[in-house]
Amino acid sequence: EWLRAWTNERLFLSYLAALSEERPLAQIADEIAGAAEQAMHLATKMTSVHMGLPSAPISTVGFGRLGMRSIHPLSDLDLLFLAETDDADALDQANRFSLRLKSNLDTRMKAGRVWEIDMRLRPSGRAGPPTLRPSSLRTHQLERAKTWEHIALVPARFICGSDTSRHVFDETRAQ
C-alpha cells in the first residue's frame, strides 16, 4: 500500500504539472519514467526482503516508453526479467521472484496498483516462464528474433539488477 501511495503521489504531481503547463510535456514524461524506475527499484528491494533473499535473483529491462524515458499518463511498463544465471535452480527461484514482483506492482488494491506490467515482449510472449535466461536472450536475439523485436530492443534500457546482467544485455543489444 505504501508503494502504491508513493507512486500515486508522484504521478499526481506530474499530471498536475502537465495540466497547468508548468513544464514541457517531454520533461514530464521523463519525470514519470523516473518515478517508474524508482518504483521498480523499491518494489524489487521490497520483494527481496519479503522473500527473505539478500538480493534480487533477477534483473529488469524496460522496453517501449520506459526504455525511451517517455512515459505518458496511463502507460504500462513493458518489462523483461532476466535471471542472473543459466542455472536451473536459480531460474526456478527467479521465476518465483518475477511473479511475486509482478503481483506486487500490478495487483489492484484500495489505492490502485503501482503500475500495469506488460511482459509480452519476452520471446515466449504471454506463454512460458516469466524470467528469461541470459543465454536465451542472446540466442533468441541473434538467431530467431523478428525485425520488430530488434527494433524494440534498440531503445530498451537496463533498469535494475547486477552488473553481470547489465553487461550481457548491453552486449547482446550491441550485437
PDB file of N, CA and C in Angstrom, residues 56-124:
ATOM      1  N   ALA A  56      17.942  -9.460  -5.241  1.00  0.00           N
ATOM      2  CA  ALA A  56      17.024  -9.981  -6.254  1.00  0.00           C
ATOM      3  C   ALA A  56      17.753 -10.966  -7.164  1.00  0.00           C
ATOM      4  N   PRO A  57      17.126 -12.102  -7.469  1.00  0.00           N
ATOM      5  CA  PRO A  57      17.739 -13.068  -8.377  1.00  0.00           C
ATOM      6  C   PRO A  57      17.484 -12.743  -9.847  1.00  0.00           C
ATOM      7  N   ILE A  58      16.984 -11.537 -10.105  1.00  0.00           N
ATOM      8  CA  ILE A  58      16.666 -11.128 -11.473  1.00  0.00           C
ATOM      9  C   ILE A  58      17.191  -9.723 -11.740  1.00  0.00           C
ATOM     10  N   SER A  59      17.240  -9.394 -13.007  1.00  0.00           N
ATOM     11  CA  SER A  59      17.470  -8.024 -13.448  1.00  0.00           C
ATOM     12  C   SER A  59      16.272  -7.636 -14.302  1.00  0.00           C
ATOM     13  N   THR A  60      16.029  -6.345 -14.406  1.00  0.00           N
ATOM     14  CA  THR A  60      14.863  -5.859 -15.137  1.00  0.00           C
ATOM     15  C   THR A  60      15.291  -4.956 -16.286  1.00  0.00           C
ATOM     16  N   VAL A  61      14.696  -5.202 -17.450  1.00  0.00           N
ATOM     17  CA  VAL A  61      14.940  -4.394 -18.635  1.00  0.00           C
ATOM     18  C   VAL A  61      13.621  -3.739 -19.012  1.00  0.00           C
ATOM     19  N   GLY A  62      13.664  -2.451 -19.298  1.00  0.00           N
ATOM     20  CA  GLY A  62      12.481  -1.708 -19.699  1.00  0.00           C
ATOM     21  C   GLY A  62      12.450  -1.512 -21.203  1.00  0.00           C
ATOM     22  N   PHE A  63      11.331  -1.824 -21.810  1.00  0.00           N
ATOM     23  CA  PHE A  63      11.125  -1.633 -23.244  1.00  0.00           C
ATOM     24  C   PHE A  63      10.124  -0.493 -23.448  1.00  0.00           C
ATOM     25  N   GLY A  64       9.842  -0.195 -24.684  1.00  0.00           N
ATOM     26  CA  GLY A  64       8.802   0.765 -25.028  1.00  0.00           C
ATOM     27  C   GLY A  64       9.060   2.138 -24.432  1.00  0.00           C
ATOM     28  N   ARG A  65       8.009   2.742 -23.926  1.00  0.00           N
ATOM     29  CA  ARG A  65       8.102   4.102 -23.391  1.00  0.00           C
ATOM     30  C   ARG A  65       9.029   4.182 -22.180  1.00  0.00           C
ATOM     31  N   LEU A  66       9.088   3.137 -21.365  1.00  0.00           N
ATOM     32  CA  LEU A  66      10.007   3.142 -20.227  1.00  0.00           C
ATOM     33  C   LEU A  66      11.450   3.163 -20.720  1.00  0.00           C
ATOM     34  N   GLY A  67      11.744   2.357 -21.719  1.00  0.00           N
ATOM     35  CA  GLY A  67      13.088   2.335 -22.285  1.00  0.00           C
ATOM     36  C   GLY A  67      13.486   3.669 -22.875  1.00  0.00           C
ATOM     37  N   MET A  68      12.524   4.348 -23.463  1.00  0.00           N
ATOM     38  CA  MET A  68      12.782   5.652 -24.084  1.00  0.00           C
ATOM     39  C   MET A  68      12.665   6.808 -23.093  1.00  0.00           C
ATOM     40  N   ARG A  69      12.281   6.510 -21.846  1.00  0.00           N
ATOM     41  CA  ARG A  69      12.050   7.533 -20.811  1.00  0.00           C
ATOM     42  C   ARG A  69      11.012   8.548 -21.295  1.00  0.00           C
ATOM     43  N   SER A  70       9.928   8.029 -21.828  1.00  0.00           N
ATOM     44  CA  SER A  70       8.879   8.888 -22.377  1.00  0.00           C
ATOM     45  C   SER A  70       7.509   8.335 -22.006  1.00  0.00           C
ATOM     46  N   ILE A  71       7.300   8.139 -20.720  1.00  0.00           N
ATOM     47  CA  ILE A  71       6.037   7.559 -20.258  1.00  0.00           C
ATOM     48  C   ILE A  71       4.970   8.650 -20.179  1.00  0.00           C
ATOM     49  N   HIS A  72       3.792   8.327 -20.665  1.00  0.00           N
ATOM     50  CA  HIS A  72       2.657   9.232 -20.631  1.00  0.00           C
ATOM     51  C   HIS A  72       1.626   8.698 -19.642  1.00  0.00           C
ATOM     52  N   PRO A  73       0.693   9.528 -19.236  1.00  0.00           N
ATOM     53  CA  PRO A  73      -0.352   9.039 -18.329  1.00  0.00           C
ATOM     54  C   PRO A  73      -1.008   7.767 -18.873  1.00  0.00           C
ATOM     55  N   LEU A  74      -1.227   6.852 -17.976  1.00  0.00           N
ATOM     56  CA  LEU A  74      -1.862   5.564 -18.242  1.00  0.00           C
ATOM     57  C   LEU A  74      -0.997   4.591 -19.051  1.00  0.00           C
ATOM     58  N   SER A  75       0.281   4.923 -19.286  1.00  0.00           N
ATOM     59  CA  SER A  75       1.176   3.970 -19.948  1.00  0.00           C
ATOM     60  C   SER A  75       1.434   2.794 -19.022  1.00  0.00           C
ATOM     61  N   ASP A  76       1.575   1.616 -19.613  1.00  0.00           N
ATOM     62  CA  ASP A  76       2.001   0.479 -18.823  1.00  0.00           C
ATOM     63  C   ASP A  76       3.527   0.396 -18.899  1.00  0.00           C
ATOM     64  N   LEU A  77       4.093  -0.560 -18.159  1.00  0.00           N
ATOM     65  CA  LEU A  77       5.531  -0.779 -18.200  1.00  0.00           C
ATOM     66  C   LEU A  77       5.801  -2.072 -18.951  1.00  0.00           C
ATOM     67  N   ASP A  78       6.496  -1.975 -20.070  1.00  0.00           N
ATOM     68  CA  ASP A  78       6.896  -3.154 -20.836  1.00  0.00           C
ATOM     69  C   ASP A  78       8.211  -3.645 -20.250  1.00  0.00           C
ATOM     70  N   LEU A  79       8.164  -4.795 -19.587  1.00  0.00           N
ATOM     71  CA  LEU A  79       9.332  -5.286 -18.852  1.00  0.00           C
ATOM     72  C   LEU A  79       9.762  -6.668 -19.321  1.00  0.00           C
ATOM     73  N   LEU A  80      11.058  -6.895 -19.191  1.00  0.00           N
ATOM     74  CA  LEU A  80      11.654  -8.207 -19.397  1.00  0.00           C
ATOM     75  C   LEU A  80      12.471  -8.504 -18.153  1.00  0.00           C
ATOM     76  N   PHE A  81      12.249  -9.676 -17.560  1.00  0.00           N
ATOM     77  CA  PHE A  81      13.008 -10.086 -16.393  1.00  0.00           C
ATOM     78  C   PHE A  81      14.066 -11.083 -16.828  1.00  0.00           C
ATOM     79  N   LEU A  82      15.317 -10.815 -16.454  1.00  0.00           N
ATOM     80  CA  LEU A  82      16.441 -11.690 -16.776  1.00  0.00           C
ATOM     81  C   LEU A  82      16.933 -12.369 -15.516  1.00  0.00           C
ATOM     82  N   ALA A  83      17.074 -13.696 -15.561  1.00  0.00           N
ATOM     83  CA  ALA A  83      17.677 -14.414 -14.440  1.00  0.00           C
ATOM     84  C   ALA A  83      19.145 -14.031 -14.362  1.00  0.00           C
ATOM     85  N   GLU A  84      19.710 -14.117 -13.183  1.00  0.00           N
ATOM     86  CA  GLU A  84      21.112 -13.747 -13.012  1.00  0.00           C
ATOM     87  C   GLU A  84      22.062 -14.789 -13.610  1.00  0.00           C
ATOM     88  N   THR A  85      21.617 -16.048 -13.663  1.00  0.00           N
ATOM     89  CA  THR A  85      22.446 -17.109 -14.231  1.00  0.00           C
ATOM     90  C   THR A  85      21.571 -18.050 -15.047  1.00  0.00           C
ATOM     91  N   ASP A  86      22.224 -18.991 -15.726  1.00  0.00           N
ATOM     92  CA  ASP A  86      21.505 -20.004 -16.501  1.00  0.00           C
ATOM     93  C   ASP A  86      21.187 -21.250 -15.678  1.00  0.00           C
ATOM     94  N   ASP A  87      21.624 -21.291 -14.429  1.00  0.00           N
ATOM     95  CA  ASP A  87      21.418 -22.437 -13.552  1.00  0.00           C
ATOM     96  C   ASP A  87      19.918 -22.716 -13.363  1.00  0.00           C
ATOM     97  N   ALA A  88      19.525 -23.989 -13.478  1.00  0.00           N
ATOM     98  CA  ALA A  88      18.106 -24.365 -13.409  1.00  0.00           C
ATOM     99  C   ALA A  88      17.479 -24.021 -12.057  1.00  0.00           C
ATOM    100  N   ASP A  89      18.184 -24.275 -10.951  1.00  0.00           N
ATOM    101  CA  ASP A  89      17.634 -23.958  -9.629  1.00  0.00           C
ATOM    102  C   ASP A  89      17.483 -22.449  -9.456  1.00  0.00           C
ATOM    103  N   ALA A  90      18.477 -21.707  -9.930  1.00  0.00           N
ATOM    104  CA  ALA A  90      18.418 -20.245  -9.841  1.00  0.00           C
ATOM    105  C   ALA A  90      17.278 -19.720 -10.704  1.00  0.00           C
ATOM    106  N   LEU A  91      17.036 -20.358 -11.840  1.00  0.00           N
ATOM    107  CA  LEU A  91      15.953 -19.931 -12.716  1.00  0.00           C
ATOM    108  C   LEU A  91      14.600 -20.149 -12.052  1.00  0.00           C
ATOM    109  N   ASP A  92      14.453 -21.246 -11.336  1.00  0.00           N
ATOM    110  CA  ASP A  92      13.205 -21.520 -10.624  1.00  0.00           C
ATOM    111  C   ASP A  92      12.941 -20.430  -9.582  1.00  0.00           C
ATOM    112  N   GLN A  93      13.952 -20.069  -8.825  1.00  0.00           N
ATOM    113  CA  GLN A  93      13.810 -19.003  -7.835  1.00  0.00           C
ATOM    114  C   GLN A  93      13.528 -17.660  -8.520  1.00  0.00           C
ATOM    115  N   ALA A  94      14.196 -17.409  -9.640  1.00  0.00           N
ATOM    116  CA  ALA A  94      13.986 -16.170 -10.391  1.00  0.00           C
ATOM    117  C   ALA A  94      12.552 -16.093 -10.907  1.00  0.00           C
ATOM    118  N   ASN A  95      12.003 -17.207 -11.366  1.00  0.00           N
ATOM    119  CA  ASN A  95      10.613 -17.222 -11.837  1.00  0.00           C
ATOM    120  C   ASN A  95       9.640 -16.905 -10.708  1.00  0.00           C
ATOM    121  N   ARG A  96       9.864 -17.500  -9.544  1.00  0.00           N
ATOM    122  CA  ARG A  96       9.004 -17.209  -8.389  1.00  0.00           C
ATOM    123  C   ARG A  96       9.113 -15.731  -8.002  1.00  0.00           C
ATOM    124  N   PHE A  97      10.332 -15.221  -8.006  1.00  0.00           N
ATOM    125  CA  PHE A  97      10.562 -13.826  -7.672  1.00  0.00           C
ATOM    126  C   PHE A  97       9.857 -12.908  -8.674  1.00  0.00           C
ATOM    127  N   SER A  98       9.999 -13.194  -9.957  1.00  0.00           N
ATOM    128  CA  SER A  98       9.381 -12.365 -11.002  1.00  0.00           C
ATOM    129  C   SER A  98       7.874 -12.315 -10.854  1.00  0.00           C
ATOM    130  N   LEU A  99       7.268 -13.459 -10.585  1.00  0.00           N
ATOM    131  CA  LEU A  99       5.817 -13.500 -10.412  1.00  0.00           C
ATOM    132  C   LEU A  99       5.386 -12.695  -9.193  1.00  0.00           C
ATOM    133  N   ARG A 100       6.140 -12.803  -8.114  1.00  0.00           N
ATOM    134  CA  ARG A 100       5.820 -12.031  -6.903  1.00  0.00           C
ATOM    135  C   ARG A 100       6.002 -10.535  -7.159  1.00  0.00           C
ATOM    136  N   LEU A 101       7.086 -10.174  -7.838  1.00  0.00           N
ATOM    137  CA  LEU A 101       7.340  -8.766  -8.155  1.00  0.00           C
ATOM    138  C   LEU A 101       6.222  -8.204  -9.036  1.00  0.00           C
ATOM    139  N   LYS A 102       5.847  -8.955 -10.056  1.00  0.00           N
ATOM    140  CA  LYS A 102       4.758  -8.514 -10.934  1.00  0.00           C
ATOM    141  C   LYS A 102       3.471  -8.337 -10.143  1.00  0.00           C
ATOM    142  N   SER A 103       3.192  -9.270  -9.264  1.00  0.00           N
ATOM    143  CA  SER A 103       1.995  -9.184  -8.427  1.00  0.00           C
ATOM    144  C   SER A 103       2.055  -7.956  -7.519  1.00  0.00           C
ATOM    145  N   ASN A 104       3.221  -7.694  -6.932  1.00  0.00           N
ATOM    146  CA  ASN A 104       3.369  -6.531  -6.057  1.00  0.00           C
ATOM    147  C   ASN A 104       3.139  -5.221  -6.810  1.00  0.00           C
ATOM    148  N   LEU A 105       3.491  -5.190  -8.063  1.00  0.00           N
ATOM    149  CA  LEU A 105       3.340  -3.969  -8.860  1.00  0.00           C
ATOM    150  C   LEU A 105       1.972  -3.849  -9.523  1.00  0.00           C
ATOM    151  N   ASP A 106       1.408  -4.967  -9.935  1.00  0.00           N
ATOM    152  CA  ASP A 106       0.273  -4.977 -10.859  1.00  0.00           C
ATOM    153  C   ASP A 106      -1.081  -5.279 -10.211  1.00  0.00           C
ATOM    154  N   THR A 107      -1.091  -5.766  -8.987  1.00  0.00           N
ATOM    155  CA  THR A 107      -2.350  -6.134  -8.348  1.00  0.00           C
ATOM    156  C   THR A 107      -3.109  -4.889  -7.907  1.00  0.00           C
ATOM    157  N   ARG A 108      -4.383  -4.844  -8.247  1.00  0.00           N
ATOM    158  CA  ARG A 108      -5.228  -3.718  -7.827  1.00  0.00           C
ATOM    159  C   ARG A 108      -5.564  -3.867  -6.347  1.00  0.00           C
ATOM    160  N   MET A 109      -5.364  -2.777  -5.631  1.00  0.00           N
ATOM    161  CA  MET A 109      -5.728  -2.729  -4.215  1.00  0.00           C
ATOM    162  C   MET A 109      -6.492  -1.437  -3.969  1.00  0.00           C
ATOM    163  N   LYS A 110      -6.735  -1.108  -2.714  1.00  0.00           N
ATOM    164  CA  LYS A 110      -7.525   0.068  -2.380  1.00  0.00           C
ATOM    165  C   LYS A 110      -6.951   1.348  -3.014  1.00  0.00           C
ATOM    166  N   ALA A 111      -5.648   1.500  -2.995  1.00  0.00           N
ATOM    167  CA  ALA A 111      -5.012   2.702  -3.559  1.00  0.00           C
ATOM    168  C   ALA A 111      -4.694   2.533  -5.044  1.00  0.00           C
ATOM    169  N   GLY A 112      -5.234   1.508  -5.671  1.00  0.00           N
ATOM    170  CA  GLY A 112      -4.939   1.235  -7.078  1.00  0.00           C
ATOM    171  C   GLY A 112      -3.784   0.261  -7.200  1.00  0.00           C
ATOM    172  N   ARG A 113      -3.122   0.295  -8.334  1.00  0.00           N
ATOM    173  CA  ARG A 113      -1.941  -0.548  -8.496  1.00  0.00           C
ATOM    174  C   ARG A 113      -0.743   0.364  -8.685  1.00  0.00           C
ATOM    175  N   VAL A 114       0.427  -0.178  -8.423  1.00  0.00           N
ATOM    176  CA  VAL A 114       1.638   0.624  -8.575  1.00  0.00           C
ATOM    177  C   VAL A 114       1.802   0.959 -10.045  1.00  0.00           C
ATOM    178  N   TRP A 115       1.804  -0.065 -10.889  1.00  0.00           N
ATOM    179  CA  TRP A 115       1.893   0.144 -12.331  1.00  0.00           C
ATOM    180  C   TRP A 115       1.386  -1.104 -13.039  1.00  0.00           C
ATOM    181  N   GLU A 116       0.763  -0.923 -14.184  1.00  0.00           N
ATOM    182  CA  GLU A 116       0.365  -2.059 -15.004  1.00  0.00           C
ATOM    183  C   GLU A 116       1.613  -2.594 -15.700  1.00  0.00           C
ATOM    184  N   ILE A 117       1.812  -3.895 -15.631  1.00  0.00           N
ATOM    185  CA  ILE A 117       3.004  -4.537 -16.187  1.00  0.00           C
ATOM    186  C   ILE A 117       2.625  -5.337 -17.422  1.00  0.00           C
ATOM    187  N   ASP A 118       3.405  -5.186 -18.485  1.00  0.00           N
ATOM    188  CA  ASP A 118       3.226  -5.938 -19.725  1.00  0.00           C
ATOM    189  C   ASP A 118       4.525  -6.700 -19.984  1.00  0.00           C
ATOM    190  N   MET A 119       4.427  -8.013 -20.017  1.00  0.00           N
ATOM    191  CA  MET A 119       5.613  -8.852 -20.218  1.00  0.00           C
ATOM    192  C   MET A 119       5.565  -9.582 -21.556  1.00  0.00           C
ATOM    193  N   ARG A 120       4.750  -9.127 -22.492  1.00  0.00           N
ATOM    194  CA  ARG A 120       4.588  -9.820 -23.761  1.00  0.00           C
ATOM    195  C   ARG A 120       5.789  -9.680 -24.692  1.00  0.00           C
ATOM    196  N   LEU A 121       6.736  -8.800 -24.391  1.00  0.00           N
ATOM    197  CA  LEU A 121       7.889  -8.626 -25.275  1.00  0.00           C
ATOM    198  C   LEU A 121       8.975  -9.673 -25.055  1.00  0.00           C
ATOM    199  N   ARG A 122       8.760 -10.574 -24.100  1.00  0.00           N
ATOM    200  CA  ARG A 122       9.734 -11.664 -23.963  1.00  0.00           C
ATOM    201  C   ARG A 122       9.518 -12.626 -25.126  1.00  0.00           C
ATOM    202  N   PRO A 123      10.534 -13.423 -25.462  1.00  0.00           N
ATOM    203  CA  PRO A 123      10.428 -14.302 -26.639  1.00  0.00           C
ATOM    204  C   PRO A 123       9.213 -15.215 -26.639  1.00  0.00           C
ATOM    205  N   SER A 124       8.773 -15.645 -25.464  1.00  0.00           N
ATOM    206  CA  SER A 124       7.629 -16.549 -25.411  1.00  0.00           C
ATOM    207  C   SER A 124       6.298 -15.806 -25.377  1.00  0.00           C
TER     208      SER A 124
END
